[in-house]
Coordinates of C-alpha atoms and ligand atoms in Angstrom, one line a residue:
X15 CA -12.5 36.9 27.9
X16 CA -14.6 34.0 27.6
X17 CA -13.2 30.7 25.7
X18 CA -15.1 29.1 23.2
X19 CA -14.9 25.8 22.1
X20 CA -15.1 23.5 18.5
X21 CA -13.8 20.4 17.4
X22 CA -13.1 19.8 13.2
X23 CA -13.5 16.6 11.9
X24 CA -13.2 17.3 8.1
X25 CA -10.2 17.1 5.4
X26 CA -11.6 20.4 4.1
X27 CA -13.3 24.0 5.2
X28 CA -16.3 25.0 3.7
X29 CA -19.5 27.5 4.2
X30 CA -20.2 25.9 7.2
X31 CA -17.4 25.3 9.2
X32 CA -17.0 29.2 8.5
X33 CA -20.0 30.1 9.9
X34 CA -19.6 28.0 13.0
X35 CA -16.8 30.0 13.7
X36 CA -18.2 33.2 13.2
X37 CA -21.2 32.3 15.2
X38 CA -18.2 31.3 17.7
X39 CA -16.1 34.8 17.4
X40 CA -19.4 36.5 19.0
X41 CA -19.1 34.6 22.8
X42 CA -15.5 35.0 22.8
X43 CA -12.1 33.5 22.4
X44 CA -12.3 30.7 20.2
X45 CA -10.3 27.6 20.7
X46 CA -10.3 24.8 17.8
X47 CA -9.6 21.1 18.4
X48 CA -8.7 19.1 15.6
X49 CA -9.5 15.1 15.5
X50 CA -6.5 12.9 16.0
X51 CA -6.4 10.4 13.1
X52 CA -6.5 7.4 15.8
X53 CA -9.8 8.8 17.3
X54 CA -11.3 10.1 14.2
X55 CA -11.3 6.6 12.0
X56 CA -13.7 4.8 14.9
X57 CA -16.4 6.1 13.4
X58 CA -16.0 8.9 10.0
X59 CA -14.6 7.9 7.2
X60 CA -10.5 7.3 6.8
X61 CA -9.2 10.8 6.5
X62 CA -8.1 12.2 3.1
X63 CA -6.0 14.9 4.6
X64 CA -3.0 14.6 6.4
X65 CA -3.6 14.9 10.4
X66 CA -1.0 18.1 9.5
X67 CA -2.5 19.2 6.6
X68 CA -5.8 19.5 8.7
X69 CA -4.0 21.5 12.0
X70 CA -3.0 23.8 9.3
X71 CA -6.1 24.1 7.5
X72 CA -7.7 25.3 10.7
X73 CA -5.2 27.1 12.3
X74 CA -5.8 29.6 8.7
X75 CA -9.1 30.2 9.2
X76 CA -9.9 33.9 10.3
X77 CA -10.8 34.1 13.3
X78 CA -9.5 31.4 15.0
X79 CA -7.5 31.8 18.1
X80 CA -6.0 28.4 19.2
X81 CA -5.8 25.2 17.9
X82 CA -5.4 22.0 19.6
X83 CA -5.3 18.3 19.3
X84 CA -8.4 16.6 20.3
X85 CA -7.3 13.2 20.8
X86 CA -10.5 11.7 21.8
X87 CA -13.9 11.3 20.5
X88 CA -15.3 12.1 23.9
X89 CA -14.9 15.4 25.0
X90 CA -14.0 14.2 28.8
X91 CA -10.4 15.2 28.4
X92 CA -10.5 18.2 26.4
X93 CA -13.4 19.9 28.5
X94 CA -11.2 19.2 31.9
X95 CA -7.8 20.5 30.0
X96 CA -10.0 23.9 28.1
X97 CA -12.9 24.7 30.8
X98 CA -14.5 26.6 27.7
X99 CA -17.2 28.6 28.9
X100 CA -19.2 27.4 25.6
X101 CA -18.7 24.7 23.0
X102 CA -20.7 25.2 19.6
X103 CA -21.3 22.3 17.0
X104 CA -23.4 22.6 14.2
X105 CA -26.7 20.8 14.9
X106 CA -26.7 18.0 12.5
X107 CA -25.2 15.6 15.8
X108 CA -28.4 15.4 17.6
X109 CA -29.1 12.4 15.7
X110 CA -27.4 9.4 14.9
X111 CA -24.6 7.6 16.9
X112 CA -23.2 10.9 17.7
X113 CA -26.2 12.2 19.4
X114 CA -23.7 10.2 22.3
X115 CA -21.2 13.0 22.1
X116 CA -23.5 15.5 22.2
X117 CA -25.4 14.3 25.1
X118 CA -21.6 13.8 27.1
X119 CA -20.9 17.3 26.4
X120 CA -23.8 18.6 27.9
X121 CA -23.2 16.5 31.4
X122 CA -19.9 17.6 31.2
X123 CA -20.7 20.9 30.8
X124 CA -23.6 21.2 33.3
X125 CA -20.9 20.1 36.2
X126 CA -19.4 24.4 36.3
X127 CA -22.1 26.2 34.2
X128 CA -20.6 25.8 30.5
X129 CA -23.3 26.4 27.8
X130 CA -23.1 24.4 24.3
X131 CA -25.0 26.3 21.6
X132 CA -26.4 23.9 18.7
X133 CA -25.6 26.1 15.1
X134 CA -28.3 25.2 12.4
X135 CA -25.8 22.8 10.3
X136 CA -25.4 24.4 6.9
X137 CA -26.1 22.3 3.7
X138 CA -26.1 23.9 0.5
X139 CA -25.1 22.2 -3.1
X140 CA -21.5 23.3 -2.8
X141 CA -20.8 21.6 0.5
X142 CA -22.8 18.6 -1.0
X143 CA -20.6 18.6 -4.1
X144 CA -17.3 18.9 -1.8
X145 CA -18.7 15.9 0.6
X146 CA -19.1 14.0 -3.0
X147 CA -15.5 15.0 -4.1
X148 CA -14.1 13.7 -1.1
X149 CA -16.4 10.2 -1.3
X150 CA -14.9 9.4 -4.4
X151 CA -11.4 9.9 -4.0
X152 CA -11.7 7.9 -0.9
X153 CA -12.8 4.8 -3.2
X154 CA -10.5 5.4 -6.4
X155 CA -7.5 2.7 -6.4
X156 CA -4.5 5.0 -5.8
X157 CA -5.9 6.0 -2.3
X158 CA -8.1 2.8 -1.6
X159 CA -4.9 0.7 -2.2
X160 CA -2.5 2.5 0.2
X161 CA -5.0 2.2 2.9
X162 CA -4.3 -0.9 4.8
X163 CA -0.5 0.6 5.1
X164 CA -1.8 3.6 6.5
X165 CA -4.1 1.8 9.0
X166 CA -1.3 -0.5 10.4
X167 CA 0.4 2.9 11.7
X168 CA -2.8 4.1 13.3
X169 CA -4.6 1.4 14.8
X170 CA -3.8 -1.3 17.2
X171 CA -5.7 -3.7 15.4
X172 CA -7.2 -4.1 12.0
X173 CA -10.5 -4.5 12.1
X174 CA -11.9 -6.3 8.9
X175 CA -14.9 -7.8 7.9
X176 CA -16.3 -10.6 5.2
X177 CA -18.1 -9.1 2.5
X178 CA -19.2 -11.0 -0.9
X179 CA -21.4 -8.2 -2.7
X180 CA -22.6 -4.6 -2.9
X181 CA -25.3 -5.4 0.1
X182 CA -22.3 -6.8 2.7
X183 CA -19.7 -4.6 1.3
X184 CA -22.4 -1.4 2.1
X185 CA -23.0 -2.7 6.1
X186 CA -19.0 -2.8 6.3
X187 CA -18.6 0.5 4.9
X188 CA -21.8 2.0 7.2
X189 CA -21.6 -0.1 10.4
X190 CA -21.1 2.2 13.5
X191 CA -21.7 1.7 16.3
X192 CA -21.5 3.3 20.0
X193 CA -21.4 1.0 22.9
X194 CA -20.1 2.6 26.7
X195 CA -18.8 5.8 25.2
X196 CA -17.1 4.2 22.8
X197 CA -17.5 4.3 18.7
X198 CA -16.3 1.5 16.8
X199 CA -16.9 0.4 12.9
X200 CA -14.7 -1.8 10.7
X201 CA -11.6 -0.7 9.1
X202 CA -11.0 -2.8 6.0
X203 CA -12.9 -5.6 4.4
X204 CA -12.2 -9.5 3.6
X205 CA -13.0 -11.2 0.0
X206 CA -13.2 -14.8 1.8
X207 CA -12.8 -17.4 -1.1
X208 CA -15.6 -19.6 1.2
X209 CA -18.2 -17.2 1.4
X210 CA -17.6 -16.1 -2.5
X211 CA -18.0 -19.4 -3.7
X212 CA -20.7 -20.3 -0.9
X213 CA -22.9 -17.5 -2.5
X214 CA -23.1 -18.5 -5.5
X215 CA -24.2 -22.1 -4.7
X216 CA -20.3 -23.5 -4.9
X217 CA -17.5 -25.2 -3.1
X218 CA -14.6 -23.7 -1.4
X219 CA -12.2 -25.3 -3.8
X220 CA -10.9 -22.3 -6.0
X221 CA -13.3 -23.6 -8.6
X222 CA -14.7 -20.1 -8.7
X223 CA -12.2 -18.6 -11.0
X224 CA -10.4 -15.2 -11.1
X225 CA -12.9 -13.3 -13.1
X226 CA -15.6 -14.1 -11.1
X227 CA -14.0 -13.1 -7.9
X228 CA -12.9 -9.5 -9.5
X229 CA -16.4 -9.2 -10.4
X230 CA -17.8 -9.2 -6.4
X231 CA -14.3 -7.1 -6.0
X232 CA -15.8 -4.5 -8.6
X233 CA -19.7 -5.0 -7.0
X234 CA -17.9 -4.1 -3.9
X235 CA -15.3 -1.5 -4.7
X236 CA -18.4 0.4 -6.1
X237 CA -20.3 0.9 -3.1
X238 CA -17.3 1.1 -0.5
X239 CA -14.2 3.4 0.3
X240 CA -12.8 0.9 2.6
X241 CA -9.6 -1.5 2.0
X242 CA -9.9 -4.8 0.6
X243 CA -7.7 -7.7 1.6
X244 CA -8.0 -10.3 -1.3
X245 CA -8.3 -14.3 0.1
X246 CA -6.4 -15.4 -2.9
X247 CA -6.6 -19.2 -1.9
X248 CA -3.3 -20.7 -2.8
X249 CA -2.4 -18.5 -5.4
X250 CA -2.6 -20.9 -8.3
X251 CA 0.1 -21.5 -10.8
X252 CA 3.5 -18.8 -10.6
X253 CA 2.9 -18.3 -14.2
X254 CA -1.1 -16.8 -13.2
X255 CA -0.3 -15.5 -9.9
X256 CA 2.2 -12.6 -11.5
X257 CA -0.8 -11.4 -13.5
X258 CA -3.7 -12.0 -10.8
X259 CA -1.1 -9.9 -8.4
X260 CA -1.2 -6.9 -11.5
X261 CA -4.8 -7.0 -11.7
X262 CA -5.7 -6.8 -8.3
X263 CA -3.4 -3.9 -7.4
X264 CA -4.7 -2.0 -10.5
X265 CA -7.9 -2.4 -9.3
X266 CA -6.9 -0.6 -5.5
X267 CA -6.9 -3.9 -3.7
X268 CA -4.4 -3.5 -0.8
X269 CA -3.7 -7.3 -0.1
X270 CA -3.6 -10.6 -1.2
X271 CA -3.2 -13.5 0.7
X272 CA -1.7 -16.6 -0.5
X273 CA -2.1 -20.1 1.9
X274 CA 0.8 -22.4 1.2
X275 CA -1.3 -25.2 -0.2
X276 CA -0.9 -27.4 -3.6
X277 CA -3.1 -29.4 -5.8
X278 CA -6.7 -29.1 -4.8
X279 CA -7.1 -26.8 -2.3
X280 CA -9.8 -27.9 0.5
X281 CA -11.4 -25.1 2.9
X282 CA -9.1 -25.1 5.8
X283 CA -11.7 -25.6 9.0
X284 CA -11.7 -29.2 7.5
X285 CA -8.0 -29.6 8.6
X286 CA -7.0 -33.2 8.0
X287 CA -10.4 -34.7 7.8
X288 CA -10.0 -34.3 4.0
X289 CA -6.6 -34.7 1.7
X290 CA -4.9 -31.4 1.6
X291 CA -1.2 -30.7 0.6
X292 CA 1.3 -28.4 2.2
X293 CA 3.3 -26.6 -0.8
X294 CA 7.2 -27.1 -0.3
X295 CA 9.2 -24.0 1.5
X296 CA 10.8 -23.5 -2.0
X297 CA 8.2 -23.3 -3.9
X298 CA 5.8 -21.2 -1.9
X299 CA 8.9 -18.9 -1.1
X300 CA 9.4 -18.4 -5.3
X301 CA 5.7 -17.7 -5.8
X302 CA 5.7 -14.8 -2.9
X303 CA 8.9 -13.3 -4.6
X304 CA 7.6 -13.8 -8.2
X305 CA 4.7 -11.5 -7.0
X306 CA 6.6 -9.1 -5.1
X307 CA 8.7 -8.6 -7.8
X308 CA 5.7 -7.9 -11.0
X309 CA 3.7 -5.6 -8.4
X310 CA 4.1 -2.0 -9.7
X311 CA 3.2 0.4 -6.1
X312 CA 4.9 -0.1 -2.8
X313 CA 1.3 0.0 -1.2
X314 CA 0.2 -3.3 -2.3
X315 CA 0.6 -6.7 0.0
X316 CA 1.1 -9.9 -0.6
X317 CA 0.7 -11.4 2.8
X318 CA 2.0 -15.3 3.5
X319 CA -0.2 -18.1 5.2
X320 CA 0.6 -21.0 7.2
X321 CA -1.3 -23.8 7.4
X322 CA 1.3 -26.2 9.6
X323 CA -1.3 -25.5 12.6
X324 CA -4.8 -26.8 10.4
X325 CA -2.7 -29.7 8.7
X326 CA -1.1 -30.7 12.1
X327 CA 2.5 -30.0 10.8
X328 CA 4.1 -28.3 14.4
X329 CA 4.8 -25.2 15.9
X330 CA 8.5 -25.3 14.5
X331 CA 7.3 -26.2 11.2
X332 CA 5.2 -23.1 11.3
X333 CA 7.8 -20.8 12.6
X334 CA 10.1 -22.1 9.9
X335 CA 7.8 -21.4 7.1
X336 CA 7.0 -17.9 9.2
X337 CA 10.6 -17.0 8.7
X338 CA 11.4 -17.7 5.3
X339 CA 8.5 -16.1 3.7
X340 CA 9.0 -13.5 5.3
X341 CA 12.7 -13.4 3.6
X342 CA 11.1 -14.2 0.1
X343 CA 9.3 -11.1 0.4
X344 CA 6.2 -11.4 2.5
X345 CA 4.5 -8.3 3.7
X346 CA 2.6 -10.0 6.9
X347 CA 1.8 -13.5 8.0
X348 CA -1.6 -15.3 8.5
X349 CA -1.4 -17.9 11.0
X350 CA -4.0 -20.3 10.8
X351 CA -5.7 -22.8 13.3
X352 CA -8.9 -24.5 13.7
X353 CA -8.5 -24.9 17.6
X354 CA -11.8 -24.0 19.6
X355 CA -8.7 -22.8 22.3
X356 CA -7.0 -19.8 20.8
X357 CA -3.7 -21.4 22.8
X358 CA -1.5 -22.5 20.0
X359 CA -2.4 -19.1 18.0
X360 CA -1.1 -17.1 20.5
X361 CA 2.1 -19.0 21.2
X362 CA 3.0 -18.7 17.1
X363 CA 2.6 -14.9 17.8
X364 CA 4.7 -14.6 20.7
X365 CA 7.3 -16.9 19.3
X366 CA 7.2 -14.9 15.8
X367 CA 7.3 -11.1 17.6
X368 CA 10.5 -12.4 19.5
X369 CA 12.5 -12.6 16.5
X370 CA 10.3 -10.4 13.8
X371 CA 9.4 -7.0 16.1
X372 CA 7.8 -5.6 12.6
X373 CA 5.8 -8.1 10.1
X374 CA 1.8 -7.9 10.3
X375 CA 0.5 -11.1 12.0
X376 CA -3.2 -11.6 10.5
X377 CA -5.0 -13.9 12.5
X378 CA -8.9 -15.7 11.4
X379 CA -10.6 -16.5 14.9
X380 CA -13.3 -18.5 13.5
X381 CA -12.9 -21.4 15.7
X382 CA -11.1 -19.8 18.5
X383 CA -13.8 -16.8 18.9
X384 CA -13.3 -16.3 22.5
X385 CA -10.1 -14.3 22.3
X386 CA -10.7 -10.3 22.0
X387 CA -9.5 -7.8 19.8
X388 CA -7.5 -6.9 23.2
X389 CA -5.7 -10.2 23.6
X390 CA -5.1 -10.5 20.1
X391 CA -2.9 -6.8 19.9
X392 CA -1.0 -8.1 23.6
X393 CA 0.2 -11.1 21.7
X394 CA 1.2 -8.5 18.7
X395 CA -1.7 -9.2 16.2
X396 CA -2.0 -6.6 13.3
X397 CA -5.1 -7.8 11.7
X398 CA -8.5 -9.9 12.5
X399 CA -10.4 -11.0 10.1
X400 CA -14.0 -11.8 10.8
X401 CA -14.1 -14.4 8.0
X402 CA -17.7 -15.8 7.3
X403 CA -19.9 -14.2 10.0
X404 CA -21.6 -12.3 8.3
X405 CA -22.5 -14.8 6.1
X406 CA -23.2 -17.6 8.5
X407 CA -25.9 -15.0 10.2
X408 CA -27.4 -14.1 7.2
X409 CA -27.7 -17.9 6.2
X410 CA -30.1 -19.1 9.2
X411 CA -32.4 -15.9 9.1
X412 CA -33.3 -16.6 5.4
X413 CA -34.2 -20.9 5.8
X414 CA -36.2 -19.4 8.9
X415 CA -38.7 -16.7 6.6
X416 CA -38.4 -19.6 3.6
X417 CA -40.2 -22.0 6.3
X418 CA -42.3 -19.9 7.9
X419 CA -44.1 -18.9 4.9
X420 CA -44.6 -22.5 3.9
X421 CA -46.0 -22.6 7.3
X422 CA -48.3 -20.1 7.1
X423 CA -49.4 -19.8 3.9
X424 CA -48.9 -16.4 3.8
X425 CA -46.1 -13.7 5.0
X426 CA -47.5 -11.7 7.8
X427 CA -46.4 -14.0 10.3
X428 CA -42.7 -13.1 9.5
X429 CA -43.0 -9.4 9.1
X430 CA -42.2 -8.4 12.5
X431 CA -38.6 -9.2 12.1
X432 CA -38.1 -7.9 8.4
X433 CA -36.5 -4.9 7.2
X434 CA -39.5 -2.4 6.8
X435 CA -40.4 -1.7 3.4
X436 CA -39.4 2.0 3.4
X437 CA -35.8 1.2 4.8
X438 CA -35.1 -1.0 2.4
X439 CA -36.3 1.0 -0.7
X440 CA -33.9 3.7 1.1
X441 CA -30.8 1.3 1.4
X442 CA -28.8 2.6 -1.4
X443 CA -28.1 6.2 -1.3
X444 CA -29.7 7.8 -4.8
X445 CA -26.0 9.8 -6.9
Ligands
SPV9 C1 -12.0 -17.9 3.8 O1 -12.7 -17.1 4.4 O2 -12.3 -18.3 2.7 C2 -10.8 -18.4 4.5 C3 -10.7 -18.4 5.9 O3 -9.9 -18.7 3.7 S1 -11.1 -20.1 6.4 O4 -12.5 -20.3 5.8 O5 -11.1 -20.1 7.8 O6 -10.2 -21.0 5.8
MG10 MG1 -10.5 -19.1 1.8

């Protein structure tokens, strides 16, 4: 009998996933691969089903005859394992990023004869209304908040992004990219204090208050499904922090981090060049437990940072700090530096991982940008954040189209390298 072949990346079945497999039942045996989590969150959306949950879901369907673990997003591994004489996929794939896959299958296939057979994808209102369903859970608090937990057990890294409104938090939720066979988008999203206050016109020194900075959380949370880690500068007064920590967990934040700084906070890439003050162990350790103990869910974060590195206090002093925060309570570290050499970074991470196998490390490489996501999880990093980028690019592209026009007295000259008119106008998906 001839062997079949599908692969199901959804959390639920519908219309069309059952007529896949009946178009599938007519060429013969039919074998169904299911996503791994690990392969499936480089580039869908975070999985609201249970890897389990879905094996099951499949293996009920009628008319399926097998079902597997796909554990990559190529089909490299599974064609050699299968051989499947044909592999069917609904047809919406030949565009887009996965028009990759599709085009991989088809080499792959070519090599012994396999045909794949395109199925006319089915949309309808239902599945449309199910898609919708499934959006919207994926941004409501109780799921959005447990996220970042979830992701530590899945991905080697955390990949996480600066986003300050509904237009950055939108190109971190849609980014995707394919690059060598591989897909890749971001996995959570960063609230940087700099680039908050930097957008509207202020500076970095937690003079943009709370309510402000829930706002861009709520401009964000409404456009997004993705977790949020919270830059909560240095946390303020004990007596605020307690509630800030409430509010931001009610909303589905999964993390706020808290720099171990007192009086007027300065951004950190300044290091010494301006007064900044170290908070005592003592007191920094009481405001991490005061937090951990008012937060109501065990999916929220409060994650510890050290500046020792930026305010040229020692390694020791920052392995010191490292450890008792973590004993107050601390759900992860962030190690700071503003080294162009990404040297002392990593030696805080080895020295931390020899004695703490477990604790997130979160690490900023603003300064030390050479090192790669690869290094980074060899020295047992848990989360970059890519802290003002986004930004920074954005920054330079809008002074250029400001002069230019002066320039020319007109805007023609600038068009070229402007989002067309009909793209724009298209941006935001209509409800
Ligand atoms: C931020 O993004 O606001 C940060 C990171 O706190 S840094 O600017 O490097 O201090
Ligand atoms: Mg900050």
């Amino acid at each position: 009998m001839k062997k079949v072949y599908t692969c199901f990346c959804t959390d639920n079945i519908h219309a069309g996933h059952l007529n896949i497999i009946n178009n599938a039942r007519k060429y013969g045996r039919v074998i169904v691969g299911v996503l791994s989590d690990e392969a499936r969150i480089r580039y869908n959306r975070f999985p609201m089903a249970s890897f389990e949950e879905r094996i099951d879901m499949v293996r009920k369907i009628v008319g399926v005859d097998e079902v597997i673990i796909q554990h990559e997003i190529m089909y490299d591994k599974v064609i050699e394992e299968v051989r499947p004489d044909y592999v069917v996929h609904g047809d919406n794939w030949k565009t887009g990023v996965t028009q990759a896959i599709r085009e991989n299958i088809i080499s792959l296939l070519k090599k012994y004869g396999g045909q794949l057979i395109d199925i006319p994808y089915t949309y309808n209102e239902e599945i449309r209304r199910i898609d919708k369903q499934i959006k919207e859970k994926a941004m409501m608090p109780e799921y959005r908040r447990k996220r970042l937990r979830q992701l530590l057990k899945i991905v080697p890294i955390v990949k996480t992004l600066e986003v300050h409104s509904g237009l950055t938090g939108l190109i971190a939720e849609k980014t995707i990219i394919e690059h060598n066979g591989e897909f890749n988008q971001y996995d959570a999203m960063w609230i940087s204090s700099l680039c908050d206050s930097i957008a509207k016109g202020k500076p970095d020194i937690e003079l943009v208050d709370i309510t402000s900075r829930e706002r861009t959380i709520d401009d964000v949370m409404e456009v997004t499904t993705k977790p949020i880690i919270f830059d909560g500068d240095t946390g303020g007064l004990v007596e605020h922090f307690v509630y800030n920590v409430r509010s931001l967990e009610r909303m589905g934040v999964s993390a706020i981090i808290i720099e171990d700084k007192i009086g007027l906070k300065k951004n950190s890439l300044f290091g010494n060049e301006v007064p900044q003050t170290q908070d005592t162990i003592e007191h920094f350790c009481e405001k991490i437990a005061a937090g951990k103990k008012v937060q109501l869910t065990d999916d929220f974060m409060i994650i510890a940072r050290i500046e020792s590195l930026i305010l040229e206090q020692g390694m020791e002093d920052a392995l010191n700090r490292a450890r008792a925060y973590v004993k107050a309570g601390a759900d992860g570290i962030m190690i700071h530096s503003r080294k162009k050499e990404p040297d002392e970074i990593l030696e805080f991470c080895d020295r931390f991982r020899s004695g703490d196998k477990e604790t997130p490390i979160v690490v900023v490489p603003t300064s030390f940008n050479s090192i790669t996501e690869d290094e980074l999880v060899k020295h047992g990093v848990n989360i970059v954040i890519y802290a003002n980028q986004l930004t920074r690019s954005a920054f330079p592209a809008m002074q250029q189209t400001a002069a230019d026009i002066l320039r020319y007295h007109r805007a023609q000259e600038v068009d070229e390298r402007l989002l067309p008119i009909k793209d724009i106008i298209r941006l935001i998906d209509a409800l």
